[in-house]
Amino acid sequence: MMKVFIHVKEKSERLPNKNFMQLGGVELYKRTLLKLKDFDVYLDTDSDQIFQACRDDINLSHVTCYRRKSKYIDMEIENEEAGPTPLMIRDFLDDYVEDENEPILLVHVTSPFLKVETLLEARSIMLGTDHDSVCSVSEIRTFTLVKKDDKYEPINFDPSRLQKTQRLDPILHINSAFFVFTKKSYINGGNNRLGKNPYYYPIIFPEDVDINYPDDFYTAERIVVNDNDNGIRATERNLSTKEYKKEDSIFEIGGVSIGGTNKIIIAGPCAVESMEQTMRIADRVASVGANMLRGGAYKPRTSPYSFQGLGERGLEILKKASTATGLPVVTEVVDRESAKLAIDYVDMLQIGTRNMQNFSLLKFVGKLNHPVLLKRGFSATLEEFLMSAEYLMANGCEKIVLCERGIRTFVRHTRNTLDIGIIPALKQKSHLPVIIDPSHSSGINYSVIPHAMAGLAAGAHGIIVDVHDKPNEALCDGAQALTPSQFTKLAHLAEDMISLANKMDSI
Ligand code: PEP
Ligand code: MN
């Protein structure tokens, strides 16, 4: 058994509403308490709600909860510089701790994702070494901003622009998520959690999430949705729906605004085949109004004998084409490795129809916090489609574009059946932008433009279309590729259709 000290503040001049009680903070903080069921927990609080919750909940019988002394509440409110925490800890040590060498754990209740294993490991580090205390730290990396097209971008993300003089070593900073110390080290150090010889214990996301601002609280809530490992019932939020967020999401990806009345045209080859092929096609589509470039480096082919894509070399080519044309790029990722690699090369990750319900991939990609183009599974219902978006959002991803690309029906005249009806239905239900893919829905060249126009007419926020200048030689999906001159025609027609469809949105 280890003794754990926790304090929860409600009243604080320095940080008003610090613990978000009004938003449901009690539930969130109970997580921390429940997780510590194998420890002796002492909780000092000025919050009536927390105090009551501890009294009423039989699962919290391991928690000794007491009310904060009023002198400390006054000190909290009056003293701008230093709070009463060191004195509260000292009182706890004097009142409850006899053995001055016993490791004591102080846990920050605003770090609700700390794992018990981490805390136990920190304790054994202290017991097994000559450190007199352990304290949790995060790694931060500094970055320098450079101006590009009127915007500032961190140069760290573009290795080709790194300067030799730049320091990119990680820097540690104390995040206060937890401390381990003894009564002896605390008193010797003059009421200091950090002893004379501390061990700095690095923790990473989500364990280092510290709730200090409303945004942090919402991030934490989203993680809760997907984190059932402590046997606590998750609150379902349906983050992708209009019940959660009324206004349509409008966001930028690589300088291009998506959502609302901004309609995007994404064009490019189905697959990246070579530097020359991609550069040629990228140039053509850029010159006639595409806003974003597409191209697959990892192709999830139905047959294992078909061309599988160029992999990382394909990503390098896409990056070059993006730099040359100024178009941001979207590319499909098929597993964790490709996703991890792709974020350094492209502006948006595509999850294809075959992977729409690959939940472990969705969770992983969600955590990368990179924009995602999520294609509808070819037999997915609207609810299943939005639940897949939910996986991404619950894991932290906010910029998601939904894409209808045709579903499987009994017909043979098209490769898939474009489900026009899902466009208004999605717009009704969800705040996320929705685009259509007329190439993969129709599967055949003559049908692509009509499909594209139909999708825009139904109110889609854009299209993603396959273009190839030598469709007969294409290594993938040549039959459905538009030639550059056909694409030029489509781009012109689309302009008219978009202005008509935008009128419909204002009805
Ligand atoms: C693609 O866009 O290249 C693709 C494979 O699409 P889907 O996942 O819709 O078949
Ligand atoms: Mn394709």
Short mmCIF file of N, CA and C in Angstrom, two decimals, residues 28-140:
data_model
loop_
_atom_site.label_atom_id
_atom_site.label_comp_id
_atom_site.label_asym_id
_atom_site.label_seq_id
_atom_site.Cartn_x
_atom_site.Cartn_y
_atom_site.Cartn_z
N LEU A 28 -14.89 13.35 -14.19
CA LEU A 28 -13.55 13.18 -14.73
C LEU A 28 -12.56 12.88 -13.59
N TYR A 29 -12.69 13.61 -12.49
CA TYR A 29 -11.73 13.43 -11.41
C TYR A 29 -11.98 12.15 -10.62
N LYS A 30 -13.20 11.69 -10.66
CA LYS A 30 -13.49 10.41 -10.01
C LYS A 30 -12.69 9.29 -10.68
N ARG A 31 -12.45 9.45 -11.97
CA ARG A 31 -11.63 8.47 -12.70
C ARG A 31 -10.31 8.25 -11.99
N THR A 32 -9.67 9.37 -11.65
CA THR A 32 -8.37 9.28 -10.99
C THR A 32 -8.51 8.55 -9.66
N LEU A 33 -9.55 8.89 -8.93
CA LEU A 33 -9.74 8.28 -7.61
C LEU A 33 -10.02 6.78 -7.72
N LEU A 34 -10.88 6.41 -8.68
CA LEU A 34 -11.23 4.99 -8.84
C LEU A 34 -10.03 4.16 -9.25
N LYS A 35 -9.20 4.79 -10.08
CA LYS A 35 -8.01 4.10 -10.57
C LYS A 35 -7.06 3.76 -9.41
N LEU A 36 -7.11 4.58 -8.37
CA LEU A 36 -6.16 4.41 -7.26
C LEU A 36 -6.73 3.55 -6.15
N LYS A 37 -7.62 2.61 -6.51
CA LYS A 37 -8.34 1.83 -5.49
C LYS A 37 -7.44 0.94 -4.64
N ASP A 38 -6.23 0.62 -5.16
CA ASP A 38 -5.33 -0.21 -4.36
C ASP A 38 -4.39 0.61 -3.47
N PHE A 39 -4.64 1.90 -3.40
CA PHE A 39 -3.79 2.76 -2.57
C PHE A 39 -4.61 3.38 -1.44
N ASP A 40 -3.89 3.92 -0.48
CA ASP A 40 -4.51 4.70 0.60
C ASP A 40 -4.54 6.14 0.14
N VAL A 41 -5.70 6.62 -0.24
CA VAL A 41 -5.75 7.97 -0.83
C VAL A 41 -6.26 8.98 0.19
N TYR A 42 -5.57 10.10 0.29
CA TYR A 42 -5.99 11.20 1.17
C TYR A 42 -6.32 12.40 0.28
N LEU A 43 -7.53 12.89 0.43
CA LEU A 43 -7.98 13.94 -0.47
C LEU A 43 -8.37 15.19 0.32
N ASP A 44 -7.69 16.26 0.02
CA ASP A 44 -7.97 17.54 0.68
C ASP A 44 -8.70 18.40 -0.34
N THR A 45 -9.91 18.82 0.00
CA THR A 45 -10.65 19.59 -1.00
C THR A 45 -11.51 20.69 -0.39
N ASP A 46 -11.70 21.73 -1.18
CA ASP A 46 -12.63 22.79 -0.78
C ASP A 46 -13.92 22.68 -1.59
N SER A 47 -14.03 21.57 -2.36
CA SER A 47 -15.20 21.43 -3.22
C SER A 47 -16.28 20.59 -2.55
N ASP A 48 -17.44 21.17 -2.38
CA ASP A 48 -18.55 20.42 -1.77
C ASP A 48 -18.92 19.23 -2.63
N GLN A 49 -18.89 19.44 -3.95
CA GLN A 49 -19.30 18.36 -4.87
C GLN A 49 -18.38 17.15 -4.76
N ILE A 50 -17.08 17.42 -4.74
CA ILE A 50 -16.12 16.32 -4.64
C ILE A 50 -16.25 15.63 -3.27
N PHE A 51 -16.40 16.43 -2.26
CA PHE A 51 -16.51 15.90 -0.90
C PHE A 51 -17.72 14.97 -0.82
N GLN A 52 -18.84 15.45 -1.36
CA GLN A 52 -20.08 14.67 -1.35
C GLN A 52 -19.93 13.38 -2.15
N ALA A 53 -19.28 13.51 -3.33
CA ALA A 53 -19.11 12.35 -4.21
C ALA A 53 -18.32 11.26 -3.48
N CYS A 54 -17.30 11.66 -2.72
CA CYS A 54 -16.49 10.67 -1.99
C CYS A 54 -17.30 10.02 -0.88
N ARG A 55 -18.15 10.80 -0.22
CA ARG A 55 -18.97 10.26 0.86
C ARG A 55 -19.99 9.25 0.32
N ASP A 56 -20.57 9.59 -0.85
CA ASP A 56 -21.71 8.81 -1.34
C ASP A 56 -21.33 7.57 -2.13
N ASP A 57 -20.12 7.54 -2.65
CA ASP A 57 -19.78 6.47 -3.58
C ASP A 57 -19.06 5.33 -2.86
N ILE A 58 -19.72 4.16 -2.82
CA ILE A 58 -19.09 3.06 -2.06
C ILE A 58 -17.79 2.58 -2.72
N ASN A 59 -17.63 2.90 -4.01
CA ASN A 59 -16.38 2.50 -4.67
C ASN A 59 -15.21 3.40 -4.27
N LEU A 60 -15.50 4.41 -3.49
CA LEU A 60 -14.42 5.32 -3.09
C LEU A 60 -14.07 5.16 -1.60
N SER A 61 -14.28 3.95 -1.08
CA SER A 61 -14.02 3.77 0.36
C SER A 61 -12.52 3.81 0.68
N HIS A 62 -11.68 3.72 -0.35
CA HIS A 62 -10.23 3.81 -0.09
C HIS A 62 -9.78 5.27 0.05
N VAL A 63 -10.72 6.20 -0.11
CA VAL A 63 -10.35 7.62 -0.07
C VAL A 63 -10.73 8.24 1.28
N THR A 64 -9.75 8.78 1.96
CA THR A 64 -10.04 9.56 3.17
C THR A 64 -10.17 11.01 2.72
N CYS A 65 -11.39 11.49 2.76
CA CYS A 65 -11.61 12.82 2.21
C CYS A 65 -11.84 13.82 3.34
N TYR A 66 -11.12 14.90 3.32
CA TYR A 66 -11.37 15.92 4.35
C TYR A 66 -11.44 17.30 3.72
N ARG A 67 -12.13 18.17 4.45
CA ARG A 67 -12.33 19.51 3.91
C ARG A 67 -11.12 20.38 4.18
N ARG A 68 -10.83 21.19 3.22
CA ARG A 68 -9.69 22.11 3.35
C ARG A 68 -9.88 23.04 4.54
N LYS A 69 -8.77 23.30 5.24
CA LYS A 69 -8.84 24.24 6.36
C LYS A 69 -9.13 25.63 5.81
N SER A 70 -9.95 26.39 6.55
CA SER A 70 -10.39 27.67 5.98
C SER A 70 -9.23 28.65 5.80
N LYS A 71 -8.19 28.51 6.65
CA LYS A 71 -7.06 29.44 6.47
C LYS A 71 -6.40 29.21 5.09
N TYR A 72 -6.45 27.97 4.63
CA TYR A 72 -5.84 27.69 3.32
C TYR A 72 -6.73 28.17 2.18
N ILE A 73 -8.02 28.11 2.39
CA ILE A 73 -8.92 28.65 1.35
C ILE A 73 -8.68 30.16 1.23
N ASP A 74 -8.57 30.83 2.36
CA ASP A 74 -8.32 32.28 2.34
C ASP A 74 -6.99 32.57 1.63
N MET A 75 -6.02 31.77 1.95
CA MET A 75 -4.69 31.97 1.38
C MET A 75 -4.74 31.80 -0.15
N GLU A 76 -5.50 30.83 -0.57
CA GLU A 76 -5.66 30.56 -2.00
C GLU A 76 -6.23 31.78 -2.72
N ILE A 77 -7.22 32.37 -2.07
CA ILE A 77 -7.90 33.49 -2.73
C ILE A 77 -7.10 34.78 -2.64
N GLU A 78 -6.41 34.94 -1.50
CA GLU A 78 -5.75 36.23 -1.29
C GLU A 78 -4.34 36.28 -1.86
N ASN A 79 -3.66 35.17 -1.83
CA ASN A 79 -2.25 35.20 -2.21
C ASN A 79 -2.05 34.95 -3.70
N GLU A 80 -1.63 35.99 -4.38
CA GLU A 80 -1.47 35.89 -5.84
C GLU A 80 -0.21 35.09 -6.21
N GLU A 81 0.76 35.14 -5.35
CA GLU A 81 2.06 34.56 -5.69
C GLU A 81 2.12 33.05 -5.44
N ALA A 82 1.99 32.70 -4.16
CA ALA A 82 2.15 31.28 -3.82
C ALA A 82 0.88 30.76 -3.17
N GLY A 83 0.48 29.57 -3.56
CA GLY A 83 -0.72 28.97 -2.98
C GLY A 83 -0.38 28.24 -1.69
N PRO A 84 -1.38 27.65 -1.08
CA PRO A 84 -1.18 26.97 0.20
C PRO A 84 -0.71 25.52 0.08
N THR A 85 -0.52 25.04 -1.17
CA THR A 85 -0.26 23.60 -1.37
C THR A 85 0.88 23.05 -0.49
N PRO A 86 2.06 23.73 -0.45
CA PRO A 86 3.14 23.15 0.36
C PRO A 86 2.73 22.96 1.83
N LEU A 87 1.93 23.88 2.33
CA LEU A 87 1.51 23.76 3.73
C LEU A 87 0.48 22.65 3.91
N MET A 88 -0.40 22.50 2.90
CA MET A 88 -1.39 21.43 2.97
C MET A 88 -0.71 20.06 2.95
N ILE A 89 0.32 19.94 2.13
CA ILE A 89 1.06 18.66 2.06
C ILE A 89 1.73 18.40 3.42
N ARG A 90 2.29 19.45 3.96
CA ARG A 90 2.99 19.30 5.25
C ARG A 90 2.01 18.84 6.35
N ASP A 91 0.83 19.42 6.35
CA ASP A 91 -0.18 19.01 7.33
C ASP A 91 -0.53 17.53 7.16
N PHE A 92 -0.69 17.13 5.89
CA PHE A 92 -1.01 15.73 5.62
C PHE A 92 0.11 14.81 6.15
N LEU A 93 1.36 15.20 5.87
CA LEU A 93 2.48 14.36 6.32
C LEU A 93 2.51 14.28 7.85
N ASP A 94 2.28 15.42 8.50
CA ASP A 94 2.31 15.43 9.97
C ASP A 94 1.16 14.62 10.56
N ASP A 95 -0.01 14.69 9.92
CA ASP A 95 -1.20 14.03 10.48
C ASP A 95 -1.27 12.54 10.17
N TYR A 96 -0.80 12.14 9.00
CA TYR A 96 -1.08 10.76 8.57
C TYR A 96 0.15 9.89 8.32
N VAL A 97 1.33 10.48 8.22
CA VAL A 97 2.50 9.67 7.85
C VAL A 97 3.45 9.51 9.03
N GLU A 98 3.69 8.26 9.42
CA GLU A 98 4.60 8.04 10.55
C GLU A 98 6.01 7.74 10.06
N ASP A 99 6.10 6.82 9.08
CA ASP A 99 7.42 6.39 8.61
C ASP A 99 8.00 7.45 7.66
N GLU A 100 9.08 8.09 8.08
CA GLU A 100 9.59 9.22 7.29
C GLU A 100 10.29 8.77 6.00
N ASN A 101 10.49 7.46 5.85
CA ASN A 101 11.11 6.97 4.60
C ASN A 101 10.12 6.33 3.64
N GLU A 102 8.86 6.34 4.00
CA GLU A 102 7.83 5.73 3.14
C GLU A 102 7.62 6.61 1.90
N PRO A 103 7.62 5.99 0.68
CA PRO A 103 7.37 6.82 -0.51
C PRO A 103 5.92 7.33 -0.51
N ILE A 104 5.77 8.59 -0.73
CA ILE A 104 4.45 9.23 -0.79
C ILE A 104 4.25 9.70 -2.22
N LEU A 105 3.06 9.46 -2.70
CA LEU A 105 2.78 9.87 -4.08
C LEU A 105 1.84 11.05 -4.08
N LEU A 106 2.22 12.09 -4.81
CA LEU A 106 1.31 13.21 -4.96
C LEU A 106 0.85 13.23 -6.41
N VAL A 107 -0.44 13.09 -6.62
CA VAL A 107 -0.96 13.03 -7.99
C VAL A 107 -1.80 14.27 -8.27
N HIS A 108 -1.59 14.79 -9.44
CA HIS A 108 -2.34 15.95 -9.89
C HIS A 108 -3.68 15.45 -10.41
N VAL A 109 -4.75 15.91 -9.85
CA VAL A 109 -6.03 15.37 -10.27
C VAL A 109 -6.41 15.89 -11.67
N THR A 110 -5.73 16.93 -12.11
CA THR A 110 -6.02 17.43 -13.45
C THR A 110 -5.23 16.69 -14.53
N SER A 111 -4.59 15.60 -14.17
CA SER A 111 -3.95 14.73 -15.17
C SER A 111 -4.65 13.38 -15.12
N PRO A 112 -5.86 13.28 -15.67
CA PRO A 112 -6.66 12.08 -15.43
C PRO A 112 -6.23 10.84 -16.20
N PHE A 113 -5.23 10.95 -17.07
CA PHE A 113 -4.87 9.78 -17.87
C PHE A 113 -3.58 9.10 -17.44
N LEU A 114 -3.10 9.49 -16.27
CA LEU A 114 -1.93 8.81 -15.72
C LEU A 114 -2.25 7.34 -15.51
N LYS A 115 -1.33 6.47 -15.86
CA LYS A 115 -1.58 5.04 -15.68
C LYS A 115 -0.99 4.59 -14.34
N VAL A 116 -1.69 3.66 -13.74
CA VAL A 116 -1.22 3.14 -12.45
C VAL A 116 0.17 2.52 -12.60
N GLU A 117 0.39 1.83 -13.75
CA GLU A 117 1.72 1.22 -13.95
C GLU A 117 2.82 2.28 -13.90
N THR A 118 2.52 3.45 -14.48
CA THR A 118 3.52 4.52 -14.48
C THR A 118 3.84 4.94 -13.04
N LEU A 119 2.79 5.06 -12.25
CA LEU A 119 3.00 5.50 -10.86
C LEU A 119 3.80 4.46 -10.08
N LEU A 120 3.48 3.18 -10.34
CA LEU A 120 4.20 2.12 -9.63
C LEU A 120 5.67 2.07 -10.06
N GLU A 121 5.88 2.32 -11.34
CA GLU A 121 7.26 2.31 -11.82
C GLU A 121 8.05 3.46 -11.20
N ALA A 122 7.39 4.62 -11.11
CA ALA A 122 8.06 5.78 -10.50
C ALA A 122 8.46 5.46 -9.06
N ARG A 123 7.56 4.76 -8.38
CA ARG A 123 7.84 4.40 -6.99
C ARG A 123 9.03 3.44 -6.91
N SER A 124 9.05 2.46 -7.84
CA SER A 124 10.17 1.51 -7.74
C SER A 124 11.48 2.14 -8.15
N ILE A 125 11.43 3.15 -9.01
CA ILE A 125 12.67 3.86 -9.34
C ILE A 125 13.23 4.51 -8.07
N MET A 126 12.32 5.11 -7.31
CA MET A 126 12.79 5.78 -6.11
C MET A 126 13.34 4.79 -5.09
N LEU A 127 12.66 3.66 -4.97
CA LEU A 127 13.12 2.67 -3.99
C LEU A 127 14.41 1.99 -4.44
N GLY A 128 14.60 1.86 -5.76
CA GLY A 128 15.74 1.10 -6.25
C GLY A 128 16.97 1.93 -6.58
N THR A 129 16.91 3.23 -6.41
CA THR A 129 18.06 4.08 -6.73
C THR A 129 18.35 5.00 -5.55
N ASP A 130 19.36 5.87 -5.70
CA ASP A 130 19.61 6.77 -4.56
C ASP A 130 18.92 8.13 -4.73
N HIS A 131 17.95 8.18 -5.65
CA HIS A 131 17.18 9.43 -5.76
C HIS A 131 16.24 9.58 -4.56
N ASP A 132 16.08 10.81 -4.10
CA ASP A 132 15.20 11.00 -2.94
C ASP A 132 13.79 11.44 -3.36
N SER A 133 13.59 11.61 -4.68
CA SER A 133 12.25 11.99 -5.16
C SER A 133 12.18 11.73 -6.66
N VAL A 134 10.95 11.63 -7.15
CA VAL A 134 10.74 11.47 -8.59
C VAL A 134 9.73 12.51 -9.01
N CYS A 135 9.93 13.09 -10.18
CA CYS A 135 8.95 14.07 -10.61
C CYS A 135 8.70 13.92 -12.11
N SER A 136 7.45 14.04 -12.52
CA SER A 136 7.11 13.78 -13.92
C SER A 136 7.42 15.01 -14.77
N VAL A 137 7.91 14.74 -15.97
CA VAL A 137 8.25 15.84 -16.89
C VAL A 137 7.71 15.51 -18.28
N SER A 138 7.55 16.54 -19.10
CA SER A 138 7.22 16.34 -20.51
C SER A 138 8.39 16.84 -21.33
N GLU A 139 8.48 16.27 -22.53
CA GLU A 139 9.49 16.79 -23.45
C GLU A 139 8.84 17.84 -24.30
N ILE A 140 9.48 18.98 -24.43
CA ILE A 140 8.95 19.93 -25.39
C ILE A 140 10.04 20.24 -26.40
#
